[in-house]
Amino acid sequence: MSMVDLPLAPRPVSALRIFARNRSAALAGLVLAALLLVALAAPLLAPYAPGAIGVGPAMVGPDAAHLFGTDELGRDVLSRVLYGLRISLLVGFGAAGIATALGIVMGGIAGFSGGLVDDLLMRVTEVFQVIPRFFLAVVLVAFFGASIWNIIGAIAILSWPDIARLVRAEFLTLRTRQFVDAARVAGAPAGVLIFGEILPNALAPVVVNGTLMVGQAMLLEAGLSYLGLGDPSQVSLGLILQEAQQIMRRAWWTTAFPGIAIFLAVLSLNVVGDGLNDVLNPRSRER
Amino acid sequence: MRGLDISLYVVRRLAQAVPLIFVVILLNFFLIHAAPGDPIDFLVGSMDASPEYIEDLRREFGLDQPLGTQLWAYLTRMAHFDLGYSLRYRQSVLDLILSRMPATLLLMVTALVASSAVGILLGVIAAQRPYSATDQTSTFLALAGYSMPVFWLGQLVLIVFSLHLGWFPTQGMYSLRAPAEGWGRIVDVLHHLALPAFTYSLYHLALIFRLTRIKMQETLSLDFIVTARAKGASEGRVVYGHALRNAILPVVTVIGMNFGFMLAGSVLTETVFAWPGMGRLLYEAIQARDYPVLMGLFTVLSLMVIAANVVTDLIYAVIDPRVVYR
Amino acid sequence: MRISGFIAKAALALSLVAGGLAPAAAQPKPGGTLIIALESEPGTLAPHTTTDTVAYIPATNIFNGLIGLDFNFQPTPDLAESWSVSPDGLTYTFNLVKTAKWHDGKPVTAEDVEYTFNEAVAKSHPRAASWWPNVASAKALDAHTFEVKLKSAYAPFFTLLASPLSSGVLILPKHIYQGTDPKTNPANQKPIGSGPFKFQSWQRGSHIELVRNPDYFKAKKPYLDRVVFQVVPDSSARVLAFERGELDFLHWYIVPYDQVAKLRSDKRFVVVDKGGEAPATNGFMLMNMRNEYLKDVRVRQALAYAIDRDDIRKKALFGEGKVAKSPINSGLGWVFTDQYNYPRDVAKANALLDEAGFKRGPDGKRFSLRIAWGAGRDYEGRAAEIIKDNLKALGIDVTVQVMDRLAFVDKVFRNWDFDLANQLFTTGPDPTFSVTPRFHTSQIKKAPYVNAMGYSSPAADALFDTEYKELDREKRAQMWKDIQRILMTDMPALPLFEVPTVNAVSARFKDVITGPQGYIQSREDAYEVK
């Protein structure tokens, strides 16, 4: 590398490439928006009630009458997928929202304050963290009953320590950085330091993990359903997959469509998370 | 001076672990006992039993005692490192756990190493050329495995690689028809390990990949990298010597955190592939409400997670001198 | 010549059709490994302490009973080579084989049998309280003669002794167990029996391996070198492994019913429609008679008329099995009657509900109910969905609740906190020990798998209390038919379906199933076709 190259480093990113990048995030955003819309409008779009039995013959492949085919009870798979998506997204956003809020508050306080407060809060997150999470979900759901709200609550309780620890780890390194010291010397109060100076800089991994968590919560709920702990009155995509596993090799459409739906939803969430990261992360924005 | 700091830190963390384990035990004890379902009902089996018989069993296991007494008895035993006896197997809990541990560790360490290595490598490559086709392709590949339920992924993997291609066995850890000996046995176990480890690492690849990629992108734009390049360091040295060393900190956190989650999260993979590990022992113990096994598993898993956390923190020190141990 | 060739071919075809069932003409050859799937890991290998079915699947290969059962529910020899009953039905004498040995080489004697009855079975088996109090004495008369005296006649005694799941009678070695607690003896994990196979190893969570006992007292048997029991918890993985030849035997209640038609048409496999006669299991919908609606017999009858049980058979069980037309399974041919069955009649159901005073509201609804089922058997869940749909048409709103098995037992059988609940009940090998405990007034107690419905009928109780003393099989059968009439009229539990008896066996093995307890029997007759 010659001295002439110096002004060019770091590698310049062409506008076209940013655009291409934004397009993939934008595409994922569109897919996600479409899925959300479809989920919200499920009652209008679904040709049948999701639990209605015998609306068609049992286990018939996709055709004009049933676009996604029917399952072993003659239920319309399209209608079930639409309603299932609604429930799965509700679980995902509900649980991740609660967990992220809790995690930021706890992690931020611990990382900024240090000392006794840090120790105490970290011990609390550790207690949650060292208990096998999936097991705890199973016990909580078994204890409180397999209702959709209990599942959301259980997943949120299990997930917040992730965020809290990540926020704290960022705070630990950031709070000794110059720009924080500068603000501290300038007499900024703790709140301003936490939320104005450190948090925006610590947010990138939180956003990454938060968006991943929406998908993760959807998948965790699916895992609970696989073990037979789904809410049968609020059928999620995971529960549809669980019910279909027995017949999946005879009637691929019963597992393919709900599987693709949950895959698309989680994948687009993840890609959108990337895009958000670019916008929210000050260091990438500078480029 | 730093060495002393670190050993003090380790001692302090281990001392902190004792009350932590205590809290974990307390929490789990009450949670388990609050959950509906009676272990006696499982022991009795699938037919009717007389109430006298049920009461006898309850007395035998001390389940007729008040909760406080049961807890005290348990803690007393724990203080002597005795994890008690399984209600279901009437066997030492420690023996049960130890008999299941190798299978889980084998599956988990294989998956953790594979997903970390591939994830970091892909992440670094993707970060070097942001928004390129390589970046986007590897992003998609890494995310795909993370975007479906692991049991569904496992079932698809089984159908493709086992049923249709016939490359791998569908379940278990050994070939039972003609048991192999010596090296053949190791090959046999690896053959059975391939599909569950693949499924499990695919699932964890994304987390490590994405974080590596983001951190590397950030780091590559920092001043010291510019300086390094200016000094004429080779690109390989810049990327792997300077940038990666700097970017890997949060990645290490995530790997360390994953260790604990993977232990407990192996339930689904182990069930799909009939892998005889701790995850399934855990789930079977939940189904049977086998309190001593559950409590024992908690304690052992908690210890393992704490150990992983301490190790993670120590790796920080090696990689990032800015971290201060207090 | 031509004709006899045809006959030979026909006979061959027949034996192929019979598959793993009838003893085939071909001479069994020694050798081979049979791999049997288990859905979960047993807690013990000496299951005189439990009625956990899965524990008996390996145990019946390690231990012998006193007697076995044939398909007509008549006793067959096992450790006892002959037996006699006194005319009053009170004294049973068993003559033991003299050549039987324990796996450690010691001889099997009547002392062992005496110990098993008095110390292990009487004190450790969960069901002992239902019959042991009627035993006056159980003792060894000499080294190879064993005698049981009863206080009053007990018609199903042979059936009981031949059904280890119901009685726990698998003979244990006294010299290993004497002076110890049979529940916790370490030998329960490494058993020493007298059976066709010896314990070799137990790889926790993975498999249990048994090997051929060369000194078995039944000549030439067993034929197999090894029997391995592998734990495969996931049902779809189980079928995959079976199709790939990693497993050789899926017993009747872990076969996925949707795959049965496909397995039947595949030459590599044989589906044996026998071997489930002894458990004779029916799926029931229990009705809680404490519920303000369900306490009215007209409401319960309305539900029986309204639920489309043929649809449940077709969709929930994929057309396998039968509609259950009685609280007793049709496999128990000598007592079963379908004459009190309810044909589907929605109009009559509506009329009954109107008559009971539960008229439809302005929104078309009458009232709401919950239906619970325990996770694990997907067909019970599908049945619940069909029931929900059927009752909706009747104006009854149904909420489906699912929970794990023990939470279900807790809710339904211990707290009686349910309206409707789907539950399987065995009805055999004799209704005395599998039907009476579910419907007798004395069984209204907070314990698993008893009368959670709160059903009480003095007429039925009177029959329950006397039928087992009737030694004439015809008269006894008539009493059970009267019981079926009462139960179907009062309708505390609607029989939904008979769990299909379909055992899937690899075609490479024959005589895997030879009796009515096909899933928990000894595999001493099984052999591999070379």
Short mmCIF file of N, CA and C in Angstrom, two decimals, chain A residues 51-54 58-59 72-75 142 146 226-233 243 245-247 249-250, chain C residues 234-236 239-240 243 256 258-259 262 311 315-316 318 375 378 382 385-386 389 399-402 404 407:
data_model
loop_
_atom_site.label_atom_id
_atom_site.label_comp_id
_atom_site.label_asym_id
_atom_site.label_seq_id
_atom_site.Cartn_x
_atom_site.Cartn_y
_atom_site.Cartn_z
N GLY A 51 -60.36 -22.47 12.63
CA GLY A 51 -60.60 -23.76 13.28
C GLY A 51 -61.73 -24.55 12.64
N ALA A 52 -62.36 -23.97 11.60
CA ALA A 52 -63.53 -24.63 11.02
C ALA A 52 -63.12 -25.94 10.36
N ILE A 53 -63.78 -27.00 10.79
CA ILE A 53 -63.44 -28.35 10.32
C ILE A 53 -64.31 -28.73 9.15
N GLY A 54 -63.70 -29.42 8.20
CA GLY A 54 -64.48 -29.96 7.09
C GLY A 54 -64.99 -28.90 6.12
N ALA A 58 -60.48 -33.72 3.36
CA ALA A 58 -59.24 -33.77 4.15
C ALA A 58 -58.02 -33.99 3.27
N MET A 59 -56.93 -33.29 3.60
CA MET A 59 -55.62 -33.48 2.97
C MET A 59 -55.65 -33.42 1.44
N GLU A 72 -55.53 -32.45 7.72
CA GLU A 72 -56.15 -33.75 7.94
C GLU A 72 -57.57 -33.65 8.48
N LEU A 73 -57.95 -32.48 8.99
CA LEU A 73 -59.32 -32.31 9.48
C LEU A 73 -60.16 -31.54 8.47
N GLY A 74 -59.63 -31.35 7.26
CA GLY A 74 -60.38 -30.61 6.26
C GLY A 74 -60.47 -29.12 6.56
N ARG A 75 -59.47 -28.59 7.31
CA ARG A 75 -59.42 -27.15 7.56
C ARG A 75 -58.63 -26.49 6.44
N ALA A 142 -46.43 -24.26 31.77
CA ALA A 142 -47.17 -25.36 32.38
C ALA A 142 -47.88 -24.89 33.65
N ALA A 146 -51.28 -22.67 29.21
CA ALA A 146 -50.74 -22.36 27.89
C ALA A 146 -51.60 -21.30 27.20
N TYR A 226 -44.07 -27.18 19.80
CA TYR A 226 -43.57 -28.51 19.39
C TYR A 226 -43.63 -29.48 20.56
N LEU A 227 -43.40 -28.96 21.78
CA LEU A 227 -43.47 -29.82 22.95
C LEU A 227 -44.89 -29.96 23.47
N GLY A 228 -45.84 -29.42 22.72
CA GLY A 228 -47.23 -29.58 23.10
C GLY A 228 -47.72 -28.53 24.07
N LEU A 229 -47.05 -27.38 24.13
CA LEU A 229 -47.45 -26.33 25.06
C LEU A 229 -47.91 -25.07 24.37
N GLY A 230 -48.43 -25.22 23.16
CA GLY A 230 -49.01 -24.07 22.47
C GLY A 230 -50.42 -23.81 22.98
N ASP A 231 -50.94 -22.63 22.68
CA ASP A 231 -52.30 -22.28 23.08
C ASP A 231 -53.25 -22.72 21.97
N PRO A 232 -54.05 -23.79 22.21
CA PRO A 232 -54.87 -24.30 21.12
C PRO A 232 -56.01 -23.36 20.74
N SER A 233 -56.31 -22.38 21.60
CA SER A 233 -57.40 -21.47 21.22
C SER A 233 -56.86 -20.28 20.42
N GLU A 243 -48.71 -29.53 14.59
CA GLU A 243 -49.80 -30.42 14.21
C GLU A 243 -49.52 -31.10 12.87
N GLN A 245 -46.57 -31.97 11.67
CA GLN A 245 -45.35 -32.78 11.54
C GLN A 245 -45.64 -34.25 11.28
N GLN A 246 -46.77 -34.70 11.82
CA GLN A 246 -47.11 -36.11 11.64
C GLN A 246 -47.40 -36.42 10.17
N ILE A 247 -48.06 -35.48 9.49
CA ILE A 247 -48.50 -35.79 8.13
C ILE A 247 -47.65 -35.08 7.09
N ARG A 249 -45.02 -35.59 5.48
CA ARG A 249 -44.50 -36.27 4.31
C ARG A 249 -45.60 -36.74 3.37
N ARG A 250 -46.82 -36.78 3.86
CA ARG A 250 -47.94 -37.14 2.99
C ARG A 250 -48.58 -35.90 2.41
N ASP C 234 -39.31 -38.63 19.45
CA ASP C 234 -40.03 -37.87 18.43
C ASP C 234 -40.73 -38.82 17.46
N SER C 235 -42.04 -38.61 17.27
CA SER C 235 -42.80 -39.59 16.51
C SER C 235 -42.41 -39.60 15.04
N SER C 236 -42.09 -38.44 14.45
CA SER C 236 -41.74 -38.49 13.03
C SER C 236 -40.35 -39.10 12.83
N VAL C 239 -40.71 -42.92 12.80
CA VAL C 239 -41.15 -43.53 11.54
C VAL C 239 -40.02 -43.51 10.52
N LEU C 240 -39.30 -42.40 10.45
CA LEU C 240 -38.16 -42.31 9.54
C LEU C 240 -37.17 -43.44 9.82
N GLU C 243 -38.54 -46.76 8.76
CA GLU C 243 -38.51 -46.94 7.30
C GLU C 243 -37.10 -47.18 6.80
N PRO C 256 -47.68 -44.13 14.04
CA PRO C 256 -48.50 -43.00 13.58
C PRO C 256 -49.57 -43.51 12.61
N ASP C 258 -51.53 -42.24 10.49
CA ASP C 258 -51.61 -41.79 9.10
C ASP C 258 -50.66 -42.58 8.19
N GLN C 259 -49.64 -43.21 8.80
CA GLN C 259 -48.64 -43.93 7.99
C GLN C 259 -49.02 -45.39 7.78
N LYS C 262 -49.74 -46.72 4.26
CA LYS C 262 -48.51 -46.77 3.46
C LYS C 262 -47.65 -47.96 3.88
N ASP C 311 -66.51 -39.41 12.18
CA ASP C 311 -65.62 -38.39 11.66
C ASP C 311 -64.31 -38.38 12.45
N LYS C 315 -60.83 -38.88 10.69
CA LYS C 315 -59.86 -37.77 10.60
C LYS C 315 -58.83 -37.78 11.71
N ALA C 316 -59.28 -38.03 12.94
CA ALA C 316 -58.31 -38.01 14.04
C ALA C 316 -57.43 -39.25 14.01
N PHE C 318 -57.21 -41.24 11.18
CA PHE C 318 -56.92 -41.52 9.78
C PHE C 318 -57.56 -42.84 9.32
N ALA C 375 -51.12 -33.23 26.50
CA ALA C 375 -50.22 -33.25 25.36
C ALA C 375 -49.56 -34.62 25.21
N ASP C 378 -51.49 -36.86 19.68
CA ASP C 378 -52.07 -35.84 18.80
C ASP C 378 -53.51 -36.16 18.40
N ARG C 382 -56.88 -33.75 17.98
CA ARG C 382 -57.74 -33.61 16.80
C ARG C 382 -59.18 -33.94 17.16
N GLU C 385 -60.77 -30.98 18.68
CA GLU C 385 -61.14 -29.97 17.69
C GLU C 385 -62.45 -30.35 16.98
N ILE C 386 -62.61 -31.64 16.68
CA ILE C 386 -63.84 -32.09 16.02
C ILE C 386 -65.02 -31.94 16.96
N ASP C 389 -66.11 -28.41 17.11
CA ASP C 389 -66.84 -28.05 15.91
C ASP C 389 -68.27 -28.61 15.95
N THR C 399 -64.14 -24.35 24.56
CA THR C 399 -62.75 -23.91 24.58
C THR C 399 -61.87 -25.13 24.76
N VAL C 400 -60.88 -25.26 23.88
CA VAL C 400 -59.97 -26.39 23.98
C VAL C 400 -58.79 -26.01 24.87
N GLN C 401 -58.47 -26.88 25.82
CA GLN C 401 -57.33 -26.63 26.70
C GLN C 401 -56.37 -27.80 26.60
N VAL C 402 -55.09 -27.48 26.42
CA VAL C 402 -54.10 -28.56 26.39
C VAL C 402 -53.04 -28.27 27.43
N ASP C 404 -49.50 -30.35 29.74
CA ASP C 404 -48.70 -31.57 29.74
C ASP C 404 -49.38 -32.62 30.63
N ALA C 407 -49.91 -32.16 34.43
CA ALA C 407 -50.78 -31.03 34.73
C ALA C 407 -52.23 -31.41 34.42
#
